[in-house]
């Protein structure tokens, strides 16, 4: 893994986040709307640069691969399934996954197996290829990355995840502000954290 390239990608991601936030603030100011809760913001992160612990308590929306198309993923299990299915489409990765079946185990159960009977919550990747889904967000993404993708030699640096605070609705994150409330809106914008 090229750490300099990874750091540069992280820098680009952070700059993109700052630019996106500033553009949204300017747009809200110009339109007379104010963002009521920063945690409602939709975020995008590369799977390789975001900590699984940071995603705990967040709601996944979509996953994106090199093709650039966002694929809707309403649960973290769907995120894991779509990532594994996309990787499995590559013949060499499929072969590695099949070799790993039954050999990748957690403390008490198989993580990557050929039969759903070996698992508590099997996530179907392909015929005779299942991933254990009975984990919380952090543990599942750690298992996915450390026990499956990395040992299989998968370069997942281009995979992006779109997510937001759990239980939040996108439409609720904006609220109209009248002209007489403009000083309050400006104060809110000044208090807002990036």
Coordinates of C-alpha atoms in Angstrom, one line a residue:
X1 CA 0.0 0.0 0.0
X2 CA 1.4 3.4 -0.9
X3 CA 0.9 5.5 2.2
X4 CA 1.8 8.8 0.5
X5 CA -0.9 8.2 -2.1
X6 CA -3.3 7.3 0.7
X7 CA -2.5 10.5 2.6
X8 CA -3.0 12.6 -0.6
X9 CA -6.3 10.9 -1.2
X10 CA -7.3 11.7 2.4
X11 CA -6.2 15.3 1.9
X12 CA -8.4 15.5 -1.3
X13 CA -11.3 14.0 0.6
X14 CA -11.0 16.5 3.4
X15 CA -10.7 19.5 1.0
X16 CA -13.7 18.2 -0.8
X17 CA -15.6 18.0 2.5
X18 CA -14.6 21.6 3.4
X19 CA -15.6 22.9 0.0
X20 CA -18.9 21.1 0.1
X21 CA -19.8 22.5 3.5
X22 CA -18.8 26.0 2.6
X23 CA -20.8 25.8 -0.7
X24 CA -23.8 24.6 1.3
X25 CA -23.5 27.4 3.8
X26 CA -23.3 30.0 1.1
X27 CA -26.3 28.5 -0.7
X28 CA -28.3 28.4 2.5
X29 CA -27.4 32.0 3.3
X30 CA -28.4 33.2 -0.2
X31 CA -31.7 31.2 -0.2
X32 CA -32.7 32.2 3.3
X33 CA -32.5 28.7 4.7
X34 CA -30.5 27.5 7.7
X35 CA -29.1 24.1 8.5
X36 CA -30.5 23.1 11.9
X37 CA -28.3 20.2 12.8
X38 CA -24.8 19.5 11.4
X39 CA -25.1 15.8 12.2
X40 CA -27.9 15.5 9.6
X41 CA -25.4 16.2 6.8
X42 CA -24.9 13.5 4.2
X43 CA -21.3 12.5 4.1
X44 CA -19.1 10.5 1.7
X45 CA -16.0 8.7 2.7
X46 CA -13.6 6.2 1.1
X47 CA -13.9 2.9 2.8
X48 CA -10.2 2.7 3.3
X49 CA -9.8 6.1 5.0
X50 CA -12.9 6.1 7.3
X51 CA -12.7 4.2 10.6
X52 CA -15.4 1.6 11.1
X53 CA -15.9 3.0 14.6
X54 CA -16.8 6.4 13.0
X55 CA -19.6 4.8 11.0
X56 CA -21.2 3.2 14.1
X57 CA -24.6 4.8 14.7
X58 CA -24.7 6.2 11.2
X59 CA -27.2 5.3 8.5
X60 CA -25.8 4.1 5.2
X61 CA -27.3 5.5 2.0
X62 CA -25.3 4.2 -0.9
X63 CA -22.0 2.7 -2.0
X64 CA -19.9 3.7 -5.1
X65 CA -17.3 1.8 -7.0
X66 CA -14.9 2.8 -9.7
X67 CA -17.8 3.0 -12.2
X68 CA -19.0 6.1 -10.4
X69 CA -22.6 4.9 -10.1
X70 CA -24.1 5.1 -6.6
X71 CA -25.9 1.9 -5.5
X72 CA -28.5 2.3 -2.8
X73 CA -27.7 0.4 0.4
X74 CA -30.2 1.1 3.2
X75 CA -28.4 -1.1 5.8
X76 CA -24.8 -1.9 6.7
X77 CA -25.4 -5.6 5.8
X78 CA -26.4 -4.4 2.3
X79 CA -23.2 -2.3 2.1
X80 CA -21.1 -5.4 2.9
X81 CA -23.1 -7.5 0.5
X82 CA -22.7 -5.0 -2.4
X83 CA -19.0 -4.6 -1.8
X84 CA -18.4 -8.4 -1.7
X85 CA -20.6 -9.0 -4.8
X86 CA -18.7 -6.3 -6.7
X87 CA -15.4 -7.8 -5.7
X88 CA -16.6 -11.3 -6.5
X89 CA -17.4 -10.3 -10.1
X90 CA -13.6 -10.2 -10.8
X91 CA -12.6 -13.8 -11.6
X92 CA -9.3 -13.8 -9.7
X93 CA -11.0 -12.4 -6.6
X94 CA -13.8 -14.9 -6.9
X95 CA -11.3 -17.7 -7.0
X96 CA -9.5 -16.3 -3.8
X97 CA -12.9 -15.9 -2.0
X98 CA -13.7 -19.6 -2.9
X99 CA -10.3 -20.7 -1.6
X100 CA -10.9 -18.8 1.7
X101 CA -14.4 -20.4 2.3
X102 CA -14.5 -22.1 5.6
X103 CA -11.0 -20.9 6.5
X104 CA -12.0 -17.4 7.6
X105 CA -13.4 -17.6 11.1
X106 CA -14.2 -15.2 14.0
X107 CA -14.1 -16.3 17.6
X108 CA -17.2 -18.6 17.4
X109 CA -18.3 -18.8 13.8
X110 CA -17.3 -18.8 10.2
X111 CA -17.0 -15.4 8.6
X112 CA -16.7 -16.5 5.0
X113 CA -18.3 -19.8 4.1
X114 CA -19.9 -21.9 1.5
X115 CA -23.1 -22.7 3.4
X116 CA -25.6 -20.5 5.1
X117 CA -26.1 -23.2 7.8
X118 CA -22.6 -22.3 9.2
X119 CA -23.7 -18.8 10.1
X120 CA -26.2 -17.0 12.3
X121 CA -27.0 -14.2 9.8
X122 CA -25.7 -15.3 6.4
X123 CA -25.3 -12.6 3.7
X124 CA -25.4 -14.2 0.2
X125 CA -22.5 -13.1 -2.0
X126 CA -22.8 -15.8 -4.7
X127 CA -23.7 -19.5 -5.0
X128 CA -21.9 -21.3 -2.2
X129 CA -20.4 -18.0 -0.9
X130 CA -21.7 -16.4 2.2
X131 CA -20.5 -13.7 4.7
X132 CA -21.5 -13.6 8.3
X133 CA -23.7 -10.6 9.1
X134 CA -24.4 -10.9 12.8
X135 CA -22.2 -8.1 13.9
X136 CA -22.6 -4.4 14.8
X137 CA -21.5 -1.9 12.2
X138 CA -17.9 -1.5 13.4
X139 CA -17.3 -5.2 13.9
X140 CA -18.8 -6.2 10.5
X141 CA -16.8 -3.6 8.6
X142 CA -13.6 -4.6 10.4
X143 CA -14.3 -8.3 9.5
X144 CA -15.0 -7.3 5.9
X145 CA -11.8 -5.3 5.6
X146 CA -9.3 -7.2 7.8
X147 CA -10.5 -10.8 7.4
X148 CA -11.8 -10.9 3.8
X149 CA -10.8 -8.0 1.5
X150 CA -7.2 -7.6 2.6
X151 CA -6.3 -11.3 2.8
X152 CA -7.9 -11.7 -0.7
X153 CA -5.7 -8.9 -2.1
X154 CA -8.7 -6.6 -2.9
X155 CA -7.8 -3.0 -3.5
X156 CA -10.8 -1.3 -2.0
X157 CA -9.3 2.3 -1.9
X158 CA -11.8 3.5 -4.6
X159 CA -14.9 2.3 -2.8
X160 CA -16.9 5.2 -1.3
X161 CA -19.7 5.1 1.2
X162 CA -22.5 7.7 1.5
X163 CA -24.1 7.9 4.9
X164 CA -25.8 10.2 7.4
X165 CA -26.8 10.4 11.1
X166 CA -29.2 7.6 12.0
X167 CA -32.9 8.4 12.0
X168 CA -32.5 11.7 10.3
X169 CA -34.4 12.7 7.2
X170 CA -32.7 14.8 4.5
X171 CA -35.7 17.1 4.2
X172 CA -35.7 17.9 7.9
X173 CA -32.2 19.3 7.8
X174 CA -33.3 22.6 6.3
X175 CA -35.7 25.1 7.7
X176 CA -36.9 28.4 6.2
X177 CA -35.8 31.6 7.9
X178 CA -37.7 34.8 7.5
X179 CA -35.8 38.1 6.8
X180 CA -36.4 39.3 10.3
X181 CA -34.5 36.2 11.6
X182 CA -31.5 36.9 9.4
X183 CA -29.2 38.0 12.4
X184 CA -30.1 34.8 14.2
X185 CA -29.3 32.8 11.0
X186 CA -25.9 34.5 10.7
X187 CA -25.2 33.7 14.3
X188 CA -26.2 30.1 13.7
X189 CA -23.8 29.9 10.7
X190 CA -21.0 31.4 12.8
X191 CA -21.6 28.8 15.5
X192 CA -21.7 25.9 13.1
X193 CA -18.8 23.5 13.2
X194 CA -17.2 22.1 10.1

